[in-house]
Coordinates of C-alpha atoms (C1' of nucleotides) in Angstrom, one line a residue:
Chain W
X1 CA 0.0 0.0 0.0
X2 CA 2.2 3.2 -1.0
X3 CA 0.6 6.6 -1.9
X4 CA 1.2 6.4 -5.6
X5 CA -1.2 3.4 -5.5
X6 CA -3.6 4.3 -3.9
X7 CA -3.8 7.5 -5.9
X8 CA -3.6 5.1 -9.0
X9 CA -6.0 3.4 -8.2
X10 CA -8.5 6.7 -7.9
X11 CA -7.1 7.9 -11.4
X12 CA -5.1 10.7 -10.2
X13 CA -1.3 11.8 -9.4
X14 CA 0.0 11.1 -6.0
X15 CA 0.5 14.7 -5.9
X16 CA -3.4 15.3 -5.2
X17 CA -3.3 13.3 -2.4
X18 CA -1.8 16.2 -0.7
X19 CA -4.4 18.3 -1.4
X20 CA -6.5 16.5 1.4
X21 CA -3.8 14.4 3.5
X22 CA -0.9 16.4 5.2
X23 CA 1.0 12.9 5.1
X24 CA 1.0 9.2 4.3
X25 CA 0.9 8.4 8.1
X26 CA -2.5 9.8 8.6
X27 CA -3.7 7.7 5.3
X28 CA -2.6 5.0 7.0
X29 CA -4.2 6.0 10.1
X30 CA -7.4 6.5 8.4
X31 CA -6.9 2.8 6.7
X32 CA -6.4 1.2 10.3
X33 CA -9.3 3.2 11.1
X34 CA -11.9 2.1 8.7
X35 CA -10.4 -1.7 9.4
X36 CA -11.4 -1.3 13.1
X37 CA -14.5 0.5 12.4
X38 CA -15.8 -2.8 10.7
X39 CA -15.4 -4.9 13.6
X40 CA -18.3 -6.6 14.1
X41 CA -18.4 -9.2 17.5
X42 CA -21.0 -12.3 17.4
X43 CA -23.3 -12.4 20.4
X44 CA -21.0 -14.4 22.7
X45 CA -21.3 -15.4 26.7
X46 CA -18.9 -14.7 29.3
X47 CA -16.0 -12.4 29.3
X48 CA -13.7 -15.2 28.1
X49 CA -15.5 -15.5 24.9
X50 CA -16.4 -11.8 24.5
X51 CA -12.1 -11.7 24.7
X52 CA -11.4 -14.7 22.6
X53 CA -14.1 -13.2 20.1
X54 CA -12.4 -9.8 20.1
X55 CA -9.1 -11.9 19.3
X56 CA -10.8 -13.7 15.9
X57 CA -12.5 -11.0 14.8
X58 CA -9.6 -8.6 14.4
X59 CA -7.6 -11.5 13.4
X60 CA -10.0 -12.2 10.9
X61 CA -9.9 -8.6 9.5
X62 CA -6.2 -7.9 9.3
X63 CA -5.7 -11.1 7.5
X64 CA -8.4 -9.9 4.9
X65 CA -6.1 -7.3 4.1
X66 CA -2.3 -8.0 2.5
X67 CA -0.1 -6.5 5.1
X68 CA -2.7 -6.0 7.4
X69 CA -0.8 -6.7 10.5
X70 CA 1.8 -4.6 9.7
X71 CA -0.7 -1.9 8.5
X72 CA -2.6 -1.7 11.2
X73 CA 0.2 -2.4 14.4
X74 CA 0.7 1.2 16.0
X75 CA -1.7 3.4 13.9
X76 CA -3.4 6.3 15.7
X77 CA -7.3 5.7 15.5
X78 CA -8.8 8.8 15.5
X79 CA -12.3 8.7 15.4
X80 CA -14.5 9.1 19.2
X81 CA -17.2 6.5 17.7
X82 CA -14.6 4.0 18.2
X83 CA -14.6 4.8 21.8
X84 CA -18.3 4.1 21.8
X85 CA -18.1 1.0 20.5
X86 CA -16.1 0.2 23.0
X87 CA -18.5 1.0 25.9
X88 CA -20.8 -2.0 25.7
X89 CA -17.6 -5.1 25.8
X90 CA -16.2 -2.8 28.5
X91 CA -19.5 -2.9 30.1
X92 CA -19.4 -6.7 29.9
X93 CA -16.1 -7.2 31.0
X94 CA -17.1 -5.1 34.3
X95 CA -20.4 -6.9 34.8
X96 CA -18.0 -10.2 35.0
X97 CA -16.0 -8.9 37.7
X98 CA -13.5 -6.8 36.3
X99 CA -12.5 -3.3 37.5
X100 CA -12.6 -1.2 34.2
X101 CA -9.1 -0.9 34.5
X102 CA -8.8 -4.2 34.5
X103 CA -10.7 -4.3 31.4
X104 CA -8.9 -2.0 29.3
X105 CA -5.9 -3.5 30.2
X106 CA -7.3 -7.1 29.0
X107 CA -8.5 -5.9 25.7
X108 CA -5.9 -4.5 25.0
X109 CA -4.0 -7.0 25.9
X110 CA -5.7 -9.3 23.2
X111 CA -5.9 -6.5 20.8
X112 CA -2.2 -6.3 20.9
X113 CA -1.5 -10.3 21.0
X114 CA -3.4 -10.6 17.8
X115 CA -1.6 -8.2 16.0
X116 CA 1.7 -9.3 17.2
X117 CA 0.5 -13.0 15.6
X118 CA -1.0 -11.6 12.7
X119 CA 2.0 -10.0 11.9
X120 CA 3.6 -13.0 11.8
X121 CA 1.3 -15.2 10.2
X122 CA 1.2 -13.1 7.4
X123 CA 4.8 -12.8 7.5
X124 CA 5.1 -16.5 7.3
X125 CA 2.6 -16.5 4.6
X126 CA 4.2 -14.2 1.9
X127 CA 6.3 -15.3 -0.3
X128 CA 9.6 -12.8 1.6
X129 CA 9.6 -15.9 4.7
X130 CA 11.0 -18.6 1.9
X131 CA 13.3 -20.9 2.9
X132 CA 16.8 -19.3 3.4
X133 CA 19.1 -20.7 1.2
X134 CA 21.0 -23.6 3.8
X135 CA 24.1 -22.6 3.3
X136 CA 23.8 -19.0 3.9
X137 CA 21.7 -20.1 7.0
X138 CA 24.3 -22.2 8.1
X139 CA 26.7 -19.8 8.2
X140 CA 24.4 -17.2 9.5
X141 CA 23.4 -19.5 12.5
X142 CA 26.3 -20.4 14.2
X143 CA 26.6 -17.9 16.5
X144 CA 27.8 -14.9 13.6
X145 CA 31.6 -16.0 13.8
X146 CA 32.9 -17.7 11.1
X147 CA 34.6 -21.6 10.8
X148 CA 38.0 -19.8 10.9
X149 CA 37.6 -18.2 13.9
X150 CA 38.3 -14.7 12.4
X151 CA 37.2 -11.4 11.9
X152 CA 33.4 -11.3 11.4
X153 CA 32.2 -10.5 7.9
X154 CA 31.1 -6.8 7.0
X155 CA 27.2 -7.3 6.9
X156 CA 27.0 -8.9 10.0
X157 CA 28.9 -6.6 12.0
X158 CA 26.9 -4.2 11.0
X159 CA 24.1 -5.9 12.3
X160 CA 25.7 -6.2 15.5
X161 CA 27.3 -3.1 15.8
X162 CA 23.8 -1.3 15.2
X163 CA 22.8 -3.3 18.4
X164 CA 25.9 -2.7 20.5
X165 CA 26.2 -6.4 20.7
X166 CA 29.0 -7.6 22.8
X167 CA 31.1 -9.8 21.7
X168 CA 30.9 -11.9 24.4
X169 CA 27.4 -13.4 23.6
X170 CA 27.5 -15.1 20.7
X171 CA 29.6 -18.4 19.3
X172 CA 27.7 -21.0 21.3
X173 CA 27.4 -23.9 19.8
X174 CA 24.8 -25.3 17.6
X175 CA 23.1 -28.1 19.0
X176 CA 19.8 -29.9 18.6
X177 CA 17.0 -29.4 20.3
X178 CA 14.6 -32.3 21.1
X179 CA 11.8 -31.1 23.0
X180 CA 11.2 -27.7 20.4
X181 CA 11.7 -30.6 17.7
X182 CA 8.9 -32.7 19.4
X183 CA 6.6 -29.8 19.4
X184 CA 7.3 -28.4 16.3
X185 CA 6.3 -32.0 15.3
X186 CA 9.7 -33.2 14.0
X187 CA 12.2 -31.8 11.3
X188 CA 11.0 -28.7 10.1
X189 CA 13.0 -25.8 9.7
X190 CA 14.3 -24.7 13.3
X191 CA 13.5 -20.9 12.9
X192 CA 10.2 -21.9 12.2
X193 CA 9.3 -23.5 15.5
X194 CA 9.5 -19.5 16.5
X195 CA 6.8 -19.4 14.6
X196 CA 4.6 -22.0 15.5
X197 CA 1.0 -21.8 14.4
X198 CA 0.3 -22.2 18.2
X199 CA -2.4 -19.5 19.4
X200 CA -3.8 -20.0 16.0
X201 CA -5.3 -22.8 17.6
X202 CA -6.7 -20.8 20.4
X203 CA -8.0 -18.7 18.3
X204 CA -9.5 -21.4 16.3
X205 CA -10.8 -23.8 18.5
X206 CA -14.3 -22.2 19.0
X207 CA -15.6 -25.5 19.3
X208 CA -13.9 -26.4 22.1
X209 CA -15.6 -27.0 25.4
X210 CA -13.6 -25.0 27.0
X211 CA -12.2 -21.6 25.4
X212 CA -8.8 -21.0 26.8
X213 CA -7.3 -17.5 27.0
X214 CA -4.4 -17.2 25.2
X215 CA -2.0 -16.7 27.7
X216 CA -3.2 -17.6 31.3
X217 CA -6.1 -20.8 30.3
X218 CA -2.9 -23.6 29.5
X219 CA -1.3 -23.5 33.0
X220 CA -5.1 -22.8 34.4
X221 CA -5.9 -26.2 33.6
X222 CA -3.4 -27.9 35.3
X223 CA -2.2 -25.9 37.9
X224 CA -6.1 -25.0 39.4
X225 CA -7.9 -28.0 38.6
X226 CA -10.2 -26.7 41.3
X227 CA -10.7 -23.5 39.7
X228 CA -14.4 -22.2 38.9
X229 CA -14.9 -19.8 36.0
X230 CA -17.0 -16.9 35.6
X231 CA -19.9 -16.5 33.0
Chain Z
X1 CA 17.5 1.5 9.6
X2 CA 17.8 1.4 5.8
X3 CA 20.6 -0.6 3.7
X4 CA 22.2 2.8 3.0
X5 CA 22.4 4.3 6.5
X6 CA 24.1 0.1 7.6
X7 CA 26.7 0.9 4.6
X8 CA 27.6 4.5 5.6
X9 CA 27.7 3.2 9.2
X10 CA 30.5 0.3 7.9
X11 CA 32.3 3.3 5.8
X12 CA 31.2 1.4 2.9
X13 CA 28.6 1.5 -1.0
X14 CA 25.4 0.2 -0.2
X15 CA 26.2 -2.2 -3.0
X16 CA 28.5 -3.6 -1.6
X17 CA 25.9 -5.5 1.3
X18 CA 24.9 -7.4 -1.7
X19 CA 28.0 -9.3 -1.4
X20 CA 27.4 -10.9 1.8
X21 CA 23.3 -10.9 2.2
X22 CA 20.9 -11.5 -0.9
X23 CA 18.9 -8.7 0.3
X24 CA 17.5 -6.6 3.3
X25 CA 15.6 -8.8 4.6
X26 CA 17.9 -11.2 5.6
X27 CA 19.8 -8.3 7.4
X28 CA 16.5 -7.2 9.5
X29 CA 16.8 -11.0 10.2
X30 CA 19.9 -10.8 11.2
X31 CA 19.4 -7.6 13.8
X32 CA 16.2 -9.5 15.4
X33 CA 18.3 -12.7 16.2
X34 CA 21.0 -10.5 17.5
X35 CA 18.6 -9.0 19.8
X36 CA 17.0 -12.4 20.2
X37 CA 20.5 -14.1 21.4
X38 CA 21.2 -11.1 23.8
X39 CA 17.9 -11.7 25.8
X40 CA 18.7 -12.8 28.9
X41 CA 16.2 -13.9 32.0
X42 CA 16.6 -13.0 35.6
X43 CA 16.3 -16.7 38.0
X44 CA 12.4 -16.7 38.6
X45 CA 10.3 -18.9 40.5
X46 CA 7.2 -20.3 39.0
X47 CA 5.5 -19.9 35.6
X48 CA 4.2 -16.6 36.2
X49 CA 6.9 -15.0 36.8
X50 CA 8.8 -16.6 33.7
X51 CA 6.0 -15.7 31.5
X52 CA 6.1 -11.9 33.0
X53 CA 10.3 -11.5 33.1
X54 CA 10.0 -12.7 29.5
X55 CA 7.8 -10.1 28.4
X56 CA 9.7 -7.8 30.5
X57 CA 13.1 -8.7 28.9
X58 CA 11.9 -8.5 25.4
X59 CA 10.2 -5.4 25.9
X60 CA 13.2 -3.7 27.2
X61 CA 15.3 -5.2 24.3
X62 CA 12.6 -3.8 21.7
X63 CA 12.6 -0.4 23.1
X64 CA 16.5 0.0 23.4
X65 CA 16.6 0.4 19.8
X66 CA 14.6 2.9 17.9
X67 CA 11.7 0.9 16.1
X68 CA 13.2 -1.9 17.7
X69 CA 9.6 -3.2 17.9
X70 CA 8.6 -2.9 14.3
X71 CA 12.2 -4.5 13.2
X72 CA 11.3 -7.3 15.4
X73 CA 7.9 -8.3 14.9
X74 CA 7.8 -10.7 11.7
X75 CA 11.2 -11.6 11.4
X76 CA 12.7 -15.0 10.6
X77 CA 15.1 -16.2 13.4
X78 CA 17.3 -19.0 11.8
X79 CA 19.8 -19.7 14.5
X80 CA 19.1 -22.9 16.0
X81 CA 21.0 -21.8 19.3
X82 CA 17.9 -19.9 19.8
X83 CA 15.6 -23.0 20.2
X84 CA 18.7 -24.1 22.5
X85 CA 18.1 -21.0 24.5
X86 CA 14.4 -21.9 24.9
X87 CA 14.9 -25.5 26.0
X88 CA 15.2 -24.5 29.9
X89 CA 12.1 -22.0 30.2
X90 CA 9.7 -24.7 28.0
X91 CA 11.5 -27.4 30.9
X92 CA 10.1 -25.0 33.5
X93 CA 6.5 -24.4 32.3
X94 CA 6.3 -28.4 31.9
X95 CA 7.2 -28.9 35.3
X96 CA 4.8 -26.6 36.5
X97 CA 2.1 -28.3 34.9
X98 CA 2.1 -27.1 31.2
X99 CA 1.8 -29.5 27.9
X100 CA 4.9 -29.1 26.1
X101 CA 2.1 -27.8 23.2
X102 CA 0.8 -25.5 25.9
X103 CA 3.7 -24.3 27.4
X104 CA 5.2 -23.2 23.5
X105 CA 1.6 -21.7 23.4
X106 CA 2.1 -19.6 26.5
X107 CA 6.0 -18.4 25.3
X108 CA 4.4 -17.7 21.8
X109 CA 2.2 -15.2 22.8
X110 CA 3.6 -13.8 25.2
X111 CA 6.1 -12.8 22.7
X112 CA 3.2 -11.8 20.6
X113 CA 1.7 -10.1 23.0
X114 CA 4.9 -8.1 24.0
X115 CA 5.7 -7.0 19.7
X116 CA 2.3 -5.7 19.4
X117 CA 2.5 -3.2 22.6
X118 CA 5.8 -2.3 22.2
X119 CA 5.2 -1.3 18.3
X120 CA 2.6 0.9 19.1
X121 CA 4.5 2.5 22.5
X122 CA 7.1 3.4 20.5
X123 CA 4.5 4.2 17.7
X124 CA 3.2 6.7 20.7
X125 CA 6.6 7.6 21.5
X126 CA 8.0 8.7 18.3
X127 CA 7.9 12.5 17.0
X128 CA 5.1 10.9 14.5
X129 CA 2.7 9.9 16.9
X130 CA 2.3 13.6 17.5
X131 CA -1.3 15.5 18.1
X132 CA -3.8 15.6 15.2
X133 CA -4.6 18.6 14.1
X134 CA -7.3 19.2 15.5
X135 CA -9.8 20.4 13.0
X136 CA -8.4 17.5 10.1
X137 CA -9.6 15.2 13.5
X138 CA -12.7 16.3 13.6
X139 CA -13.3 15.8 9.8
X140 CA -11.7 12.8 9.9
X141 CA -13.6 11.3 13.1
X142 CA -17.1 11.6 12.5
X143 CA -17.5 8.3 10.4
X144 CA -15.6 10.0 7.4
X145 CA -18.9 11.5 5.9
X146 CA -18.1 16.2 6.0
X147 CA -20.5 18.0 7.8
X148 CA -23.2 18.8 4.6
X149 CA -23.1 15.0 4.1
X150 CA -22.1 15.1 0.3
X151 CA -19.7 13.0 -1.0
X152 CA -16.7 11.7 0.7
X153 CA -13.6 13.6 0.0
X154 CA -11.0 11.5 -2.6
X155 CA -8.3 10.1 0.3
X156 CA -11.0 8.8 2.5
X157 CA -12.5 7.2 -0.3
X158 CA -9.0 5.9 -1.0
X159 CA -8.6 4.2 3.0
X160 CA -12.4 2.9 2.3
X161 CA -12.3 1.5 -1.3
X162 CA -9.0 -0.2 -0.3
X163 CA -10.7 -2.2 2.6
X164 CA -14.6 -2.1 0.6
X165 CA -16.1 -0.4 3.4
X166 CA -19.7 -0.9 3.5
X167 CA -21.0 3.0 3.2
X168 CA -23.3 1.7 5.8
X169 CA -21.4 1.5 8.6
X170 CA -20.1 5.0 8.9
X171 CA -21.9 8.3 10.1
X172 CA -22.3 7.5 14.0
X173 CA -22.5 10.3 15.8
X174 CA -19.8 11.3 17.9
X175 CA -20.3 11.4 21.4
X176 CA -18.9 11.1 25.0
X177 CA -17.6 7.9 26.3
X178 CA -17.6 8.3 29.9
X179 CA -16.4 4.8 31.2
X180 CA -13.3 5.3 29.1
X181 CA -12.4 8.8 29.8
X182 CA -12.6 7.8 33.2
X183 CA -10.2 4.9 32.5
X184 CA -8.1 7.3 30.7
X185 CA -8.1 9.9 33.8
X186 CA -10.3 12.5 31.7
X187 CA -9.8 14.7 28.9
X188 CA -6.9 13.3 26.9
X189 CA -6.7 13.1 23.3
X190 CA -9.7 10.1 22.7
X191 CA -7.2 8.4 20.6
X192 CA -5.0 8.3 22.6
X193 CA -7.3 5.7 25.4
X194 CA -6.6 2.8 22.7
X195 CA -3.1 3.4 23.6
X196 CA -3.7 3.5 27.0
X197 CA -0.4 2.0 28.9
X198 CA -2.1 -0.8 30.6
X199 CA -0.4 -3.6 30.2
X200 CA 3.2 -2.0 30.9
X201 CA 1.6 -1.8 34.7
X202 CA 1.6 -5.4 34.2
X203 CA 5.1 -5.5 33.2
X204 CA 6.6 -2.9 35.6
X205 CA 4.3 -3.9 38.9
X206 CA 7.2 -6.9 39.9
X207 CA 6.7 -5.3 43.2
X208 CA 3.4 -6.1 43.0
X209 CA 2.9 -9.1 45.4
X210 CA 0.7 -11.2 42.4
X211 CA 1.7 -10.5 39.2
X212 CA -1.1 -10.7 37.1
X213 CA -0.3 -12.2 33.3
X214 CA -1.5 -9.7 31.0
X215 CA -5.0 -11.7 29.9
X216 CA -5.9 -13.8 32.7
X217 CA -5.0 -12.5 35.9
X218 CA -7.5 -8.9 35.7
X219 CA -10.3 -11.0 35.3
X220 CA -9.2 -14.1 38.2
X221 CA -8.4 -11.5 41.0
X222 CA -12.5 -10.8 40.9
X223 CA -14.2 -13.8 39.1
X224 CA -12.2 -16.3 40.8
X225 CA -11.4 -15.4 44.2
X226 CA -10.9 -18.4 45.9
X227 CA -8.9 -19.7 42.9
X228 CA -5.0 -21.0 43.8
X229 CA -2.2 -19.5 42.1
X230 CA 0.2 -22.2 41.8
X231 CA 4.0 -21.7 41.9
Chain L
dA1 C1' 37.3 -12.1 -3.0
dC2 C1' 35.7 -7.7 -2.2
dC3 C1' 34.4 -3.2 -3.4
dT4 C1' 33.2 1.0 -6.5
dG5 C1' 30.4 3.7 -9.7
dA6 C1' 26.8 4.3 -12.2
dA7 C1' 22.4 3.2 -13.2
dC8 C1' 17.5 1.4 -12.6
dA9 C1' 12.8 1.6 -11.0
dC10 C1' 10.9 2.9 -7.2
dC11 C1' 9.3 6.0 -2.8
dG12 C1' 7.0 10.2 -0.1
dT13 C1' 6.7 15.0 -0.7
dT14 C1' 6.8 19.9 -2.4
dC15 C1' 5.3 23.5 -5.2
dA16 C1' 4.6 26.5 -9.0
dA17 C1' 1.3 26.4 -12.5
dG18 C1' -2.9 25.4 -14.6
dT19 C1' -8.6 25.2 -14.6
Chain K
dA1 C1' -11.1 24.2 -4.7
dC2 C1' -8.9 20.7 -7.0
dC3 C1' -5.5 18.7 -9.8
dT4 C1' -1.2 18.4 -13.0
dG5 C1' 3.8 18.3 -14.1
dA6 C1' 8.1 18.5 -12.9
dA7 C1' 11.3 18.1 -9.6
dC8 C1' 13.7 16.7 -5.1
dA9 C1' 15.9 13.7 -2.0
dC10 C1' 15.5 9.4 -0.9
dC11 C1' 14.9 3.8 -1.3
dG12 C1' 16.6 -1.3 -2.4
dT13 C1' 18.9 -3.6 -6.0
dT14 C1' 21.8 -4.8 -10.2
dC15 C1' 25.9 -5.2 -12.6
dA16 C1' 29.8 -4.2 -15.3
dA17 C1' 34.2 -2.7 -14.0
dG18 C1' 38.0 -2.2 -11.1
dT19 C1' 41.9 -4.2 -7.6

DNA sequence: ACCTGAACACCGTTCAAGT
DNA sequence: ACCTGAACACCGTTCAAGT
């Protein structure tokens, strides 16, 4: 999405654009905007589903959009109705118990997990996350510091020099690693266990008998067997 | 952090990168592994406190660099020492009752969880996330129809026809939302409550003697007050 | 093997000039 | 009021040519 598409694809010169946007940023923001202001929640029951819901439904929207993630991560969402809308799963969240502090922070909390995911899952899905070449990833992997020993090569020192990276940290060996291999179901590429289509699942598993929260439900189920739940 | 500015920065032609890395993705890849490697856990005990401290540690990695979040989120990872790394935290979470499908789960988002708030704190942070003006926020807020409800004005139509808005779902009137201003402590920029800096209380209160996890915990402390808290 | 120099097709943005 | 045309300073990337 650049400006001189979008003003392609209204038959005019990027240059009118400017005529009623100061900048691309607020174009953006007006994009990000119009994405949220489409969110529509099903009826749902409880605050775990009204979160869970929140969770799929903006999932479902970024990934209708290429980029979406990306697009919409940090954008400035100026419009008051959108505050509105916000009363009523605020209200809910309340109603179950939570101080509305205590509900911003946990929609939030899932508004942000989903976009962190989505931006991954899309990333994962374009055609940019490929498989790196092996060889290049081989050298790349183990630890930045070449078989010799020597002086590192130009590109990556200018990784690590733009991070202040000490020295120190890195040429540890590579090794296997069984129990990411086990859960990553054995032999895929190992940068992709990092991006394991895990809360997908969460996400996803609306038919479930129990809906778990992304973060807090998987130790919940062991750790307080005992535990009741609200709603 | 463009190609160019990592060349200048080595005292080096830009074309010269293209000598070590196919392109500049593979360098962005390259600085979020670095960062990746140089995370490094305080001893915790129990799974909540792993869960926060890695949250805590990421997020303090992300925002040492500028757009560290942005650079991050989406980025392949292909140093198998990495998985290495995450052998003795996923150990932990099974021994305090997590699947080794749940405790990857738990890790994954809140890593997720952790990209998306820091992208848009530093979003908020940044010279760019400055005030709207405020009369280009009023035209932009009420549902992107001007006030003598004519046509929509070209850029808008360009945010809208790029997502296929439905035309019926704008024009809401703008009004007050009084249980968020309230959670935003009244009178700040309405925007600026979606960026509200909830769950970085999460992540700072390690005082705090529970330390809620970002989703669950808000609604437990009132839904589920006899529940345990194991660990 | 490593780098330069010049070029290519892009980008967001500005601004005088048109109607 | 709205748009064009041309220009500006940038991008990532390629590639022949140098050493």
């Amino acid at each position: 999405m650049t400006a001189r598409a979008v003003a392609a694809q209204l038959g005019v010169r990027p240059s009118a654009l400017y005529h009623h946007l100061p900048d691309m940023a607020t174009l953006l923001d007006q994009m990000a905007t119009a994405m949220r202001r489409d969110l529509v929640l099903q009826p749902v029951t409880g605050w775990r589903e009204l979160l869970l819901e929140t969770g799929r439904v903006l999932r479902r929207a970024l990934l209708a959009h290429r980029d979406g993630g990306r697009l919409f991560a940090g954008r400035r969402l100026p419009d008051p109705s959108l505050l509105t809308a916000m009363e009523e799963p605020l209200r809910s969240l309340v109603e179950a118990g939570f101080s509305l502090e205590q509900a911003v922070t946990a929609l939030q909390a899932v508004l942000d997990l989903t976009i962190g995911f989505v931006i991954e899952e899309q990333h994962r899905a374009s055609g940019e996350s490929g498989e790196y070449d092996p060889e290049l990833r081989r050298l790349l992997s183990c630890g930045a510091i070449p078989a010799d020993g020597g002086r590192q090569r130009a590109p990556v020192r200018a990784a690590r020099s733009a991070f202040r990276e000490r020295v120190g940290s890195c040429g540890r060996r590579c090794r296997d690693s069984p129990a990411l291999s086990l859960a990553v179901r054995g032999g895929r590429d190992p940068g992709a266990a990092l991006s394991i289509n895990s809360i997908d699942t969460c996400f996803h598993r609306s038919t479930h008998p129990q809906h778990p929260s992304a973060v807090g439900e998987a130790a919940r189920a062991k750790s307080q067997p005992g535990g009741r739940v609200a709603a």
